[in-house]
Short mmCIF file of C-alpha atoms in Angstrom, two decimals:
data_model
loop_
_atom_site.label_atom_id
_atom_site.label_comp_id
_atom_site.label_asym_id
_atom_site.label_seq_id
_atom_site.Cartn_x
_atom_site.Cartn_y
_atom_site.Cartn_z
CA UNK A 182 191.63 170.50 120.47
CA UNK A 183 190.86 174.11 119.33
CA UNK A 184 193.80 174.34 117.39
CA UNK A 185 193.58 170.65 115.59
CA UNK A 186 189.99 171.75 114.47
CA UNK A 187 190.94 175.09 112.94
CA UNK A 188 194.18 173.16 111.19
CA UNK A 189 191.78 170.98 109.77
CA UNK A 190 189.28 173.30 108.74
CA UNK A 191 192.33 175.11 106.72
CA UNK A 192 193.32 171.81 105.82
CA UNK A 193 189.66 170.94 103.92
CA UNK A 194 189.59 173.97 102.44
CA UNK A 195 193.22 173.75 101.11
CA UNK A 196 191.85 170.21 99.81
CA UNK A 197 189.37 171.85 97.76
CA UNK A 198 190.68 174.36 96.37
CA UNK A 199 193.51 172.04 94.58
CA UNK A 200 190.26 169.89 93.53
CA UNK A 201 188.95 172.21 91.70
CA UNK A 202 191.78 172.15 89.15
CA UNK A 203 192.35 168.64 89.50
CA UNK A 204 188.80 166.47 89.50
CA UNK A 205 187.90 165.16 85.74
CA UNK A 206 186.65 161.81 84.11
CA UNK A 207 190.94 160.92 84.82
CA UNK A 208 190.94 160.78 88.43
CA UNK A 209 191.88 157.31 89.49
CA UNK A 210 188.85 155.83 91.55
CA UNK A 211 190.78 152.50 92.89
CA UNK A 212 193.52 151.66 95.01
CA UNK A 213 194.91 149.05 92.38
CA UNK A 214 198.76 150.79 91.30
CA UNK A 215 199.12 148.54 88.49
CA UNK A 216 195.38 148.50 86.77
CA UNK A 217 194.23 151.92 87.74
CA UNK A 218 190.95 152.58 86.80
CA UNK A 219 189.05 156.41 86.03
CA UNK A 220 185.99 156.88 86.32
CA UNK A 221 186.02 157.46 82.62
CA UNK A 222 187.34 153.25 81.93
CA UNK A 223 184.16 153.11 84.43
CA UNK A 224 181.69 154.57 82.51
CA UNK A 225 182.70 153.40 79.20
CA UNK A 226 183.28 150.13 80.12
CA UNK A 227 179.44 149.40 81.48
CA UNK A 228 178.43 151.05 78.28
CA UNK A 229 176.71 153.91 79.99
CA UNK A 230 175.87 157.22 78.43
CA UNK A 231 174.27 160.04 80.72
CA UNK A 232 171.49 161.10 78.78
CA UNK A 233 171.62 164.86 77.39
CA UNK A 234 170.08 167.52 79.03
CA UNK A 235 167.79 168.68 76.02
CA UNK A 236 167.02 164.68 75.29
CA UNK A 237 165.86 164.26 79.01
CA UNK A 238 162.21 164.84 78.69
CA UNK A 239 162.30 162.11 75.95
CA UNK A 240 164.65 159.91 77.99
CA UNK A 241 162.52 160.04 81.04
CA UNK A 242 159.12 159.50 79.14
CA UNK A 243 160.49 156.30 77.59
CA UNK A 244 161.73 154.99 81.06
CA UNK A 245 158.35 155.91 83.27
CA UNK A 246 157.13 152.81 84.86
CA UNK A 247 154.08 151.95 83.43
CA UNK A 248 151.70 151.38 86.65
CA UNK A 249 152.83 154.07 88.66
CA UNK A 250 150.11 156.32 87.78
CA UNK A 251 147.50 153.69 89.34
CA UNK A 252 149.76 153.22 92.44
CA UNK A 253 149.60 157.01 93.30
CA UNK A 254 145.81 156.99 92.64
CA UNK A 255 145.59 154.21 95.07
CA UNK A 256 147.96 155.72 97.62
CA UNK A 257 145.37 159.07 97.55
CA UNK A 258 142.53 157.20 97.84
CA UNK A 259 144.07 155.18 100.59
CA UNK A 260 144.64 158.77 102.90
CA UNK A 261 141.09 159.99 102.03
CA UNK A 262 139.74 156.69 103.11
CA UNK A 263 142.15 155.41 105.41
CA UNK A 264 139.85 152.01 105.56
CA UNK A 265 141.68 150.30 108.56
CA UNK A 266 141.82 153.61 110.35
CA UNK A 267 145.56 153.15 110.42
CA UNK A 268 146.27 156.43 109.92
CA UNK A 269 143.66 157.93 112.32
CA UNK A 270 144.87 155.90 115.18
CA UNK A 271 148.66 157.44 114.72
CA UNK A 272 149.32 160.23 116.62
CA UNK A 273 150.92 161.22 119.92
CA UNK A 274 149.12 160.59 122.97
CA UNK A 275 147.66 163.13 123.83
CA UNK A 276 146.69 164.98 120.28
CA UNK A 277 144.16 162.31 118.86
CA UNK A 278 143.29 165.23 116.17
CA UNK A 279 147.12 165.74 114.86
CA UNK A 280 146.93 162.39 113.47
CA UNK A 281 148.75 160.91 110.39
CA UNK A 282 145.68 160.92 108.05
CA UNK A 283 145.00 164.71 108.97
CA UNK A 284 148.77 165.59 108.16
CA UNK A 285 149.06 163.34 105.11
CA UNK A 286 146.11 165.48 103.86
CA UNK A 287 147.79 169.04 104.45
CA UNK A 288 151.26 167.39 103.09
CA UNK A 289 150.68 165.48 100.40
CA UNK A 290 146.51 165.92 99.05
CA UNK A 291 146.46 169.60 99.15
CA UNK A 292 146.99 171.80 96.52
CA UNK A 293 149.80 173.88 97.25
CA UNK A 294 150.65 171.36 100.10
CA UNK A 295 151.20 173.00 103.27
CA UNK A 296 154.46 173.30 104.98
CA UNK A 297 154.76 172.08 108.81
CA UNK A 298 154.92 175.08 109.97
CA UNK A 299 151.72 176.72 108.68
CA UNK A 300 150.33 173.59 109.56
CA UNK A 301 151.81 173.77 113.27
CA UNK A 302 150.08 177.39 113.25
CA UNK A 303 146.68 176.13 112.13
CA UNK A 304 146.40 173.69 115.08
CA UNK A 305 147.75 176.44 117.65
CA UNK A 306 144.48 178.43 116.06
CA UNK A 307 142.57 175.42 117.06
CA UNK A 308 143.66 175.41 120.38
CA UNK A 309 145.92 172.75 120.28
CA UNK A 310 149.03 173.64 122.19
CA UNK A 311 151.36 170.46 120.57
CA UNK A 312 154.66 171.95 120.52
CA UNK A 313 155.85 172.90 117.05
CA UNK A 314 158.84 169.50 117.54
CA UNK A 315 156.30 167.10 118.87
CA UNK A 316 154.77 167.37 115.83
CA UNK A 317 158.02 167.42 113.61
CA UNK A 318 159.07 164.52 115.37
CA UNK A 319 155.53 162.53 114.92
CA UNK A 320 155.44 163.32 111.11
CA UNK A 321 158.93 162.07 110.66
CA UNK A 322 159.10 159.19 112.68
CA UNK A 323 155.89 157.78 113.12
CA UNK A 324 153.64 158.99 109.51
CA UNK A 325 156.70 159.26 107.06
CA UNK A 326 157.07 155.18 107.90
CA UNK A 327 153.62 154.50 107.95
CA UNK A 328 152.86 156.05 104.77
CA UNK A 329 155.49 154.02 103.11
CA UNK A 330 154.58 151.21 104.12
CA UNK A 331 151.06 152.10 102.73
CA UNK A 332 152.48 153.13 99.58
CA UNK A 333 154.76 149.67 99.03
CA UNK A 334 151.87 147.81 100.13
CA UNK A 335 149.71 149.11 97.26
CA UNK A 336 152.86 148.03 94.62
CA UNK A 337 155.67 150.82 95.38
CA UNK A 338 158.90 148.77 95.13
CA UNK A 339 161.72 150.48 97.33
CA UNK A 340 164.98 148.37 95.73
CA UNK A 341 168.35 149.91 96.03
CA UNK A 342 168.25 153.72 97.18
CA UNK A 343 172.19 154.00 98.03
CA UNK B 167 186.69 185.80 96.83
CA UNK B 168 190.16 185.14 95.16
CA UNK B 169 190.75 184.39 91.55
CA UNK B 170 191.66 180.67 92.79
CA UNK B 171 188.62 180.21 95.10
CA UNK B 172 186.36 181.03 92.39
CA UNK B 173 187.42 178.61 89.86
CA UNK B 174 183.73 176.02 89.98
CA UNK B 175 184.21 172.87 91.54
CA UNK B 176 183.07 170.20 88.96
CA UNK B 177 181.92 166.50 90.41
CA UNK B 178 181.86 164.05 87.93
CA UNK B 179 178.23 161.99 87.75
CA UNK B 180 178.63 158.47 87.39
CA UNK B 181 176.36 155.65 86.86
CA UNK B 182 175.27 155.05 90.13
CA UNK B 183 174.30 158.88 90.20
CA UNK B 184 172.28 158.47 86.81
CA UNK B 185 170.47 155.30 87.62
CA UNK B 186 169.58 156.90 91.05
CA UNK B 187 168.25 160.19 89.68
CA UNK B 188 166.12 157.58 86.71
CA UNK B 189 164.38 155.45 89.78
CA UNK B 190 163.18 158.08 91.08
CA UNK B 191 162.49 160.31 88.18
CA UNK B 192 160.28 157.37 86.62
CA UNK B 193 158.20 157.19 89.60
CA UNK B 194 156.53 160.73 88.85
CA UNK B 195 153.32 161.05 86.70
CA UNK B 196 154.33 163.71 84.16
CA UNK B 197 157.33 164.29 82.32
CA UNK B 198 157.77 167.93 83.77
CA UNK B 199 158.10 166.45 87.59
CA UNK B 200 160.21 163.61 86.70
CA UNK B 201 162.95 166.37 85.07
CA UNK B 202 163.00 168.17 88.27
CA UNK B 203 163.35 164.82 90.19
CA UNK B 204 165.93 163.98 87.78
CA UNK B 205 168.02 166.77 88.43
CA UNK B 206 167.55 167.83 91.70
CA UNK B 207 168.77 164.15 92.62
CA UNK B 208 172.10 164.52 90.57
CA UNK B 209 172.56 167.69 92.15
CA UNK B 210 172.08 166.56 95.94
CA UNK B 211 174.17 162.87 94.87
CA UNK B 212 176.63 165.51 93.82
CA UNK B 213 176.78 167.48 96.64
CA UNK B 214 176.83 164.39 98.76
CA UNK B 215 179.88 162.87 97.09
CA UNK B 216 181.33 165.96 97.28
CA UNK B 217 181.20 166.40 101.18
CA UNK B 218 182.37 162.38 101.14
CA UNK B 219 185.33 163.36 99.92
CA UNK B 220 185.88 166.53 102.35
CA UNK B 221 184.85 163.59 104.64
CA UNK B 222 181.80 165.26 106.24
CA UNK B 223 178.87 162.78 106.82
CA UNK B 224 175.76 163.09 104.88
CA UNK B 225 172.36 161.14 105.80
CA UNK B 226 170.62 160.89 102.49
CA UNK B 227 168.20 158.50 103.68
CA UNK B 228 166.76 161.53 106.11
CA UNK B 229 166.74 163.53 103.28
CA UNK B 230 163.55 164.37 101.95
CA UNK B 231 164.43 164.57 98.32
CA UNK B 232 164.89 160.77 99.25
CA UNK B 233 161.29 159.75 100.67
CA UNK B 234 159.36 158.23 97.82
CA UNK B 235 156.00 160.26 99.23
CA UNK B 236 157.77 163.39 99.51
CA UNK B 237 160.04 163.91 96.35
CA UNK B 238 156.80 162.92 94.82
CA UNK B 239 154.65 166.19 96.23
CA UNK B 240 156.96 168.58 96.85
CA UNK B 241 160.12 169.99 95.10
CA UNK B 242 162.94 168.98 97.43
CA UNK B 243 166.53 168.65 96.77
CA UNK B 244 167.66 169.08 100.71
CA UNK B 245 170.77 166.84 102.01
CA UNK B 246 171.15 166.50 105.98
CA UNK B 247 174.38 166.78 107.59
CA UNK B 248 173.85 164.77 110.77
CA UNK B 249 173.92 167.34 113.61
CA UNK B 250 174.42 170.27 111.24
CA UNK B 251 171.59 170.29 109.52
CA UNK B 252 169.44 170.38 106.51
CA UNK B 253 171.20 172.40 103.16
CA UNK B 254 169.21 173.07 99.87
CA UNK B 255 170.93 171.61 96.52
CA UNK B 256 169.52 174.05 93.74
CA UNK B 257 169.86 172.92 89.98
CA UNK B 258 170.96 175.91 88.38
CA UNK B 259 170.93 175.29 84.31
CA UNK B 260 172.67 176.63 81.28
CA UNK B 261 172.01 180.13 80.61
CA UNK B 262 170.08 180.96 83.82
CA UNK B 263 171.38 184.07 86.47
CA UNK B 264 168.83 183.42 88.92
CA UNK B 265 166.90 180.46 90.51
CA UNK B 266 163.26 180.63 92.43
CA UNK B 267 163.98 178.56 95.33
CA UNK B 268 160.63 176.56 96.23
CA UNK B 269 159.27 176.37 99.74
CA UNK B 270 160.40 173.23 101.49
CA UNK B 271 158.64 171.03 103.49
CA UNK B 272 160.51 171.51 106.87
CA UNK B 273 163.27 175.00 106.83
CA UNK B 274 166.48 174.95 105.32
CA UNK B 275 168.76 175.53 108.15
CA UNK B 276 172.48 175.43 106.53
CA UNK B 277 171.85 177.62 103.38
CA UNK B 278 171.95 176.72 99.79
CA UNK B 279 174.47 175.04 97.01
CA UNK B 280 173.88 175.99 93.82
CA UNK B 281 174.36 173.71 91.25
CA UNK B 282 175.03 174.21 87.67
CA UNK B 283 173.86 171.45 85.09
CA UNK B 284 175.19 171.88 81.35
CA UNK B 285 174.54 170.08 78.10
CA UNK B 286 176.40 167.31 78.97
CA UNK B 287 174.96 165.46 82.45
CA UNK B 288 178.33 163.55 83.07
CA UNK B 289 180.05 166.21 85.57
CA UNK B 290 178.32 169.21 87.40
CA UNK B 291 180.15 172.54 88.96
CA UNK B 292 179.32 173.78 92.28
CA UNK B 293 178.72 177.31 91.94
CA UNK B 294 179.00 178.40 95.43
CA UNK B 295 176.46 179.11 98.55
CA UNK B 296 174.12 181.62 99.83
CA UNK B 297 172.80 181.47 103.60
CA UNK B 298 169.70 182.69 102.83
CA UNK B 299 167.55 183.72 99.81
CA UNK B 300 166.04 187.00 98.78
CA UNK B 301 161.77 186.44 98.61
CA UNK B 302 162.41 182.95 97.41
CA UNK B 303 165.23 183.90 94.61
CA UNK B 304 168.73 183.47 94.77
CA UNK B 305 170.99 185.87 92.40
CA UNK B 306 174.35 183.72 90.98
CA UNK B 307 176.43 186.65 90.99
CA UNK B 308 175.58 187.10 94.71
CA UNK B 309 176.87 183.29 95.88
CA UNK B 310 179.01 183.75 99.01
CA UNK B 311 182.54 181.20 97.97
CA UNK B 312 182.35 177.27 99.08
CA UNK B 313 184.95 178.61 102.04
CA UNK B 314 181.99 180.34 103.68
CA UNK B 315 179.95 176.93 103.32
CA UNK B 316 182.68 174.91 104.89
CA UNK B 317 182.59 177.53 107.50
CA UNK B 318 178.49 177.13 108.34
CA UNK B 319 178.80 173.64 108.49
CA UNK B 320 181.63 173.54 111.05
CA UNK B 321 180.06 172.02 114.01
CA UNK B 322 178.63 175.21 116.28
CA UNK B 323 179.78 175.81 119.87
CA UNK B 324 177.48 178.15 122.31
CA UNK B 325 179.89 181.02 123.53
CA UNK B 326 178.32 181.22 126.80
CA UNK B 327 179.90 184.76 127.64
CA UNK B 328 177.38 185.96 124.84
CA UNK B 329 174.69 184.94 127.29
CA UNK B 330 175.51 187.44 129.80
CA UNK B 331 175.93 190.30 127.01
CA UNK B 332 172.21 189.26 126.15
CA UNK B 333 173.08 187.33 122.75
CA UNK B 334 171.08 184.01 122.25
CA UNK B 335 170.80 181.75 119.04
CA UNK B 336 167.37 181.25 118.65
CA UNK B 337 167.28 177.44 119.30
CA UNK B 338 167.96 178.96 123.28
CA UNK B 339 164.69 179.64 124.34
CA UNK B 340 164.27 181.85 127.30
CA UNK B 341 162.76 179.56 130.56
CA UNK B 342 159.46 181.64 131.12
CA UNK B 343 158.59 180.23 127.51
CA UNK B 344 158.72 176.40 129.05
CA UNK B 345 156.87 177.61 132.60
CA UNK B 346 154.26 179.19 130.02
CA UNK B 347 153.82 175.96 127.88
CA UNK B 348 153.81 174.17 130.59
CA UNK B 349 150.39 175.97 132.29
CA UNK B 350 148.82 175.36 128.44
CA UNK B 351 149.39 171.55 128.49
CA UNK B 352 147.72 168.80 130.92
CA UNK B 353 150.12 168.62 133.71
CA UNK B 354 148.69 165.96 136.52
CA UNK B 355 151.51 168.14 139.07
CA UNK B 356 151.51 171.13 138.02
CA UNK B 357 152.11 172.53 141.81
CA UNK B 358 155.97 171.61 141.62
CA UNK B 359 156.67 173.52 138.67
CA UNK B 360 156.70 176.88 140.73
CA UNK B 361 159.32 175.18 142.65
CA UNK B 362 161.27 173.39 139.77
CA UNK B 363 163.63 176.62 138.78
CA UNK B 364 164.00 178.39 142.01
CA UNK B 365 167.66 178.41 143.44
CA UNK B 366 168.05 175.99 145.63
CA UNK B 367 169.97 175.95 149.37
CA UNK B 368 173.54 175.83 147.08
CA UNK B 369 172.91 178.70 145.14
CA UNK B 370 171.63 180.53 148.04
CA UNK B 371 174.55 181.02 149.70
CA UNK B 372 176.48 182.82 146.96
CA UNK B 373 174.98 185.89 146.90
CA UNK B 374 172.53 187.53 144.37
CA UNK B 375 174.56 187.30 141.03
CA UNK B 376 172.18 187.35 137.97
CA UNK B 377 171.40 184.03 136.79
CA UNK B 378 170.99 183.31 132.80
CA UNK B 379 168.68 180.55 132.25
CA UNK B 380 167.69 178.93 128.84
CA UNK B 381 166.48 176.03 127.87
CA UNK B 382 166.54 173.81 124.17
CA UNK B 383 164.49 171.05 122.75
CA UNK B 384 166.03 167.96 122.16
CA UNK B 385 165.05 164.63 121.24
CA UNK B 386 166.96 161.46 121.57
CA UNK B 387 166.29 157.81 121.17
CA UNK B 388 165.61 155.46 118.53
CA UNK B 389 162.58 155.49 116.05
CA UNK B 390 159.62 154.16 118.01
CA UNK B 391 161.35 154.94 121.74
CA UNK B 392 162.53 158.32 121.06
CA UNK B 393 161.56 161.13 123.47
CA UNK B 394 161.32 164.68 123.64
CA UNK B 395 162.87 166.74 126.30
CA UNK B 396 164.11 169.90 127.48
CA UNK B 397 167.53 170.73 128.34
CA UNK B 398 167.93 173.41 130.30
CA UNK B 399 170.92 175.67 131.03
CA UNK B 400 171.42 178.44 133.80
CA UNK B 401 174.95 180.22 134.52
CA UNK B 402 176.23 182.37 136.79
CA UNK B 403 179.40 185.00 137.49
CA UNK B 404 181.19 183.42 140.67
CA UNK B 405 183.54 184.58 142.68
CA UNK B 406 187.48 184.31 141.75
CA UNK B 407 186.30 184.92 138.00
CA UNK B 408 184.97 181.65 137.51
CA UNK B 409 181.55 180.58 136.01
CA UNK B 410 179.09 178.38 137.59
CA UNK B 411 177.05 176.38 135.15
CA UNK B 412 173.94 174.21 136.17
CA UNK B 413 172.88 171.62 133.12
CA UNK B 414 169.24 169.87 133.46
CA UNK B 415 167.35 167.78 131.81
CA UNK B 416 163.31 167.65 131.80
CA UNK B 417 160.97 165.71 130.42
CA UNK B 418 158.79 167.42 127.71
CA UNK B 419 156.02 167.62 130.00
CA UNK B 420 157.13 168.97 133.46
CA UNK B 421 156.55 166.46 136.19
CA UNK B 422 156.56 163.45 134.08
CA UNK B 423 159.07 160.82 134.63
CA UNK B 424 162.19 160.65 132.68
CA UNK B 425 162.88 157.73 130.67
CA UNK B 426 164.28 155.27 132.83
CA UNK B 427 168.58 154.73 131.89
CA UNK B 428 168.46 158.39 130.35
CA UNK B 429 172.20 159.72 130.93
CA UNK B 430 173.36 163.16 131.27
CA UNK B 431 176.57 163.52 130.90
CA UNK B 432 179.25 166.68 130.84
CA UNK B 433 183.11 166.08 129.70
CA UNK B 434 185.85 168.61 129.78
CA UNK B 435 186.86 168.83 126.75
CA UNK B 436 190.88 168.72 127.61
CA UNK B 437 189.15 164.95 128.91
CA UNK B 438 190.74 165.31 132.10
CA UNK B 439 186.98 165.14 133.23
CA UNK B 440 183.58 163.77 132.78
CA UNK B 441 180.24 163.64 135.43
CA UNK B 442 177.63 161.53 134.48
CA UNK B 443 174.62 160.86 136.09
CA UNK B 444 171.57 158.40 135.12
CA UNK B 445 167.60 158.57 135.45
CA UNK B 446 166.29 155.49 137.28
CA UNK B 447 162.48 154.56 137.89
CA UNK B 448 160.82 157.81 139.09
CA UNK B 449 163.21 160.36 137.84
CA UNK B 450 161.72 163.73 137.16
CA UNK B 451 165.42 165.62 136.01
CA UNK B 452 168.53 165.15 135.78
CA UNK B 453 170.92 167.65 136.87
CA UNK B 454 174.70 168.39 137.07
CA UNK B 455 177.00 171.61 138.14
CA UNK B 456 179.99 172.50 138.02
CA UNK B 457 182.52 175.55 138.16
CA UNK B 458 185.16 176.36 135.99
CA UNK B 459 186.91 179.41 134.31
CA UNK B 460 186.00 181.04 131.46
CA UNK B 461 187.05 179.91 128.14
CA UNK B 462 186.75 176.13 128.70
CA UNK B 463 185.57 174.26 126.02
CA UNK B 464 182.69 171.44 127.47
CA UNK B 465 180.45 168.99 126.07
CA UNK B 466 177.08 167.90 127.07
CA UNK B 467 175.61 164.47 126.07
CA UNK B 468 172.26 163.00 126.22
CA UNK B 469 171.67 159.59 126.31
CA UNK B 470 169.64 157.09 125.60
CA UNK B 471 169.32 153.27 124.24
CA UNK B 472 172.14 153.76 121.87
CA UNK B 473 171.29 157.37 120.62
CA UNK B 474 172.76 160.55 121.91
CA UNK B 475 172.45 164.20 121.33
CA UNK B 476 175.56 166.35 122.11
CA UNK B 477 175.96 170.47 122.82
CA UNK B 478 179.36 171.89 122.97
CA UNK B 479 179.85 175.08 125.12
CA UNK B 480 182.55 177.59 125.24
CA UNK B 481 182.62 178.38 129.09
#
C-alpha cells in the first residue's frame, strides 16, 4: 500500500509537470476519435467571449440583477427582526444564547464581520463554555441552511451552481 | 525548484466557468464586490478543475466562496478538499508582486494557490503555493512549487512513535484538556468521569510503562443527525517490542449516551484484519485494543447512518 501511494504521488506530479507544456484552447475535451472537439470549437461555437479584464467593471454593471439590492435589504432586516423568531429558536441545546440570529449578526451585519473564532472567544468571555466545534458545526449545518432558506424566501433564486 | 517545475500551469476558463463567476458576481450591490466575486470564482473553478484532472476530489458546494450569504459579506475564494481541508485560491493580477490575503471566515488549513489573471480571462496560470502568509501578505517570488502543494494535500497519517518522543499535531489534544471541559459543562454523572481513563484490570497487569493518551474531535453523521464526539487514543511500549494501542470513542459530553448503531471500527491496513464494534441503547464508549509491532499502517473509522470519519495511524 505504502509503496502504490508514493508511485502515485510521483505519478501526479509527473502528470503535471507534462501539463504545463501541453494544456491550451487545443486540448481535445471529448472522447469522439473522429469529431474531436477543443475547447476552443467549444467556445467559439456557443458564441462566447470571456469578457476582458479592464472591460469587467462595465461588463458586470450591465449584467447586475436589478432587484438584488432590495433582496439584501430585506434579508438584513429579516436578521435584525427575525419576526417568527426562527432564528432565535436555532441553536444547540444547551446554548439558547449562541443562536443563529446572534451569529448571523457577528457574521454577516457587522462591520468588519467577525470571524468564528473571535466570536468563539467572545462567548468563552461570557462564560459560555460551547466548545469552539460545537459551534463550527451549528453555524454550518444548522444557520448556513436556515439563512438560505430565509434569503430564497425573500426572492434569492439558487438555479444551477455546478 | 527546477527550470521545468517552474514553467506556470495555465487552465483554460470556459463557459461554464464564466457564467458561474457572472451569477454570482451580479448578485453583489456594487461594482467593486462583484469584480472580486468575479474573479475569485474563476480562480477557485480553476483550481477545482485543475485538481479534477489530478483526480483529487473537491466539494465546492462546502466551499464558502459558494454560499450565496457568505461570498456576499466576506471575501472568500476557499475550495475544500474533503478530508484534507480548506485551501485559499488568491487572484493575483497583471503587474502585481504581492497579494493582501483577507481574513477568512473559518482558517485556511491547506495553504494558498495563487492565481494569476491577465488581460485576456479565457485561461489562468497557477503560480504556485505558500503554506502560510506573512501578516496577511503573500510575496510571489516566495511561492513554494505546485510539488510541495501536491505534497500537503496527500492524505496525513499520525506517526504514532512521534507520540512517545513528545511530538503532537495540534488537532491531538492532550486528555486533561477533555477531563477539564468536562468539569465546565453540565454533566448529570459527572462521578464516573474520575473513573473513565484509569487503567483498567488488563492494563494492570503489564507493568508501569508510560501511557500516551490524546484525544480529537470528530463529528460524523448527516446534516440534522450529526454528532460530536471525542476520539480518544492511548498507547503503550509492550513487551517483545510491540505497541499496545487502546482506541475510544466518547460522546461530546462525558456520560451521555452514544448514538445508538455508532460503529468503531479498526482495519489493518495489509486487510488481513478488521475489529468492529457497535453502540447499542445505553452505550457510553466504544472501545477497541489491540497489539501489534511498530510500523504498521492502521485505520480507524467512525460510523454512523451512512457517514464516516476515518484516521490513519502509522503504528
Amino acid at each position: 500500500m505504502i509503496w502504490i501511494n508514493g508511485y502515485l504521488n510521483y505519478r501526479i506530479k509527473d502528470l503535471y509537470r507534462q501539463s504545463g507544456r501541453e494544456s491550451s484552447l487545443d486540448v481535445i475535451i471529448n472522447d469522439d476519435n473522429e469529431n474531436p472537439l477543443t475547447l476552443l470549437d467549444k467556445i467559439s461555437e456557443t458564441g462566447f467571449q470571456p469578457p476582458k479584464l479592464s472591460g469587467l467593471d462595465a461588463y458586470l454593471e450591465e449584467q447586475r440583477k436589478e432587484n438584488i439590492l432590495s433582496i439584501w435589504q430585506k434579508f438584513e432586516l429579516y436578521v435584525k427582526e427575525d419576526p417568527q423568531k426562527l432564528l432565535r429558536n436555532c441553536h444547540p441545546k444547551k446554548y439558547p444564547d449562541c443562536n443563529c440570529q446572534l451569529l448571523a449578526k457577528k457574521l454577516f451585519l457587522k462591520d468588519p464581520p467577525e470571524t468564528l473564532a473571535q466570536i468563539h472567544r467572545e462567548l468563552q468571555n461570557l462564560g459560555l463554555s460551547i466548545p469552539d466545534q460545537t459551534l463550527r458545526s451549528h453555524c454550518k449545518k444548522k444557520c448556513l441552511p436556515l439563512l438560505q432558506k430565509i434569503l430564497e424566501d425573500l426572492g434569492y433564486s439558487k438555479e444551477e451552481e455546478s | 525548484m527546477n527550470n521545468k517545475e517552474k514553467q506556470p500551469l495555465q487552465i483554460p476558463l470556459g463557459i461554464e466557468a464564466h457564467n458561474l463567476a457572472g451569477k454570482f458576481a451580479t448578485e453583489q450591490v456594487n461594482t467593486e464586490k462583484s469584480k472580486q466575486v468575479y474573479l475569485n470564482t474563476l480562480a477557485v473553478y480553476a483550481v477545482h478543475r485543475y485538481l479534477k484532472w489530478l483526480g483529487i476530489e473537491t466539494d465546492l458546494s462546502q466551499s464558502d466562496c459558494w454560499n450565496p450569504i457568505l461570498r456576499n459579506r466576506w471575501n472568500v475564494a476557499d475550495l475544500v478538499i474533503p478530508d484534507i481541508g480548506k485551501l485559499e485560491c488568491c487572484p493575483v493580477l497583471p503587474g502585481e508582486t504581492t497579494i493582501s490575503v483577507p481574513l477568512g471566515i473559518t482558517e485556511v488549513l491547506i495553504g494558498y494557490l495563487a492565481v494569476q489573471f491577465r488581460e485576456n480571462l479565457d485561461q489562468v496560470q497557477l503560480l504556485g503555493f505558500a503554506k502560510t502568509t506573512v501578516a496577511g501578505v503573500l510575496e510571489i517570488s516566495q511561492l513554494r512549487s505546485l510539488d510541495e502543494f501536491i505534497d500537503a494535500i496527500s492524505p496525513k497519517q499520525v506517526n504514532l512513535a512521534d507520540w512517545f518522543e513528545g511530538i503532537f499535531d495540534e488537532v491531538w489534544l492532550p486528555i486533561e484538556a477533555l477531563l477539564n471541559n468536562q468539569q465546565l459543562a453540565f454533566n448529570p454523572r459527572g462521578v464516573r468521569l474520575r473513573n473513565v481513563f484509569k487503567p483498567d484490570d488488563r492494563d494492570k497487569k503489564r507493568g508501569n510503562q508510560e501511557i500516551i493518551e490524546r484525544f480529537k474531535e470528530i463529528t460524523v453523521g448527516l446534516l440534522a443527525n450529526s454528532q460530536q464526539l471525542n476520539l480518544v487514543v492511548s498507547i503503550r511500549k509492550e513487551e517483545n517490542q510491540e505497541l499496545g494501542c487502546r482506541f475510544q470513542v466518547y460522546p461530546m459530553n462525558m456520560g451521555e449516551y452514544l448514538p445508538v448503531g455508532l460503529k468503531l471500527k479498526v482495519i489493518l491496513e495489509s486487510g488481513e484484519a478488521e475489529k468492529k464494534v457497535e453502540a447499542g441503547e445505553t452505550k457510553e464508549s466504544l472501545k477497541i485494543r489491540l497489539t501489534e509491532l511498530p510500523g504498521k499502517p492502521i485505520t480507524v473509522q467512525v460510523h454512523l447512518d451512512n457517514d464516516f470519519v476515518t484516521e490513519k495511524f502509522i503504528l
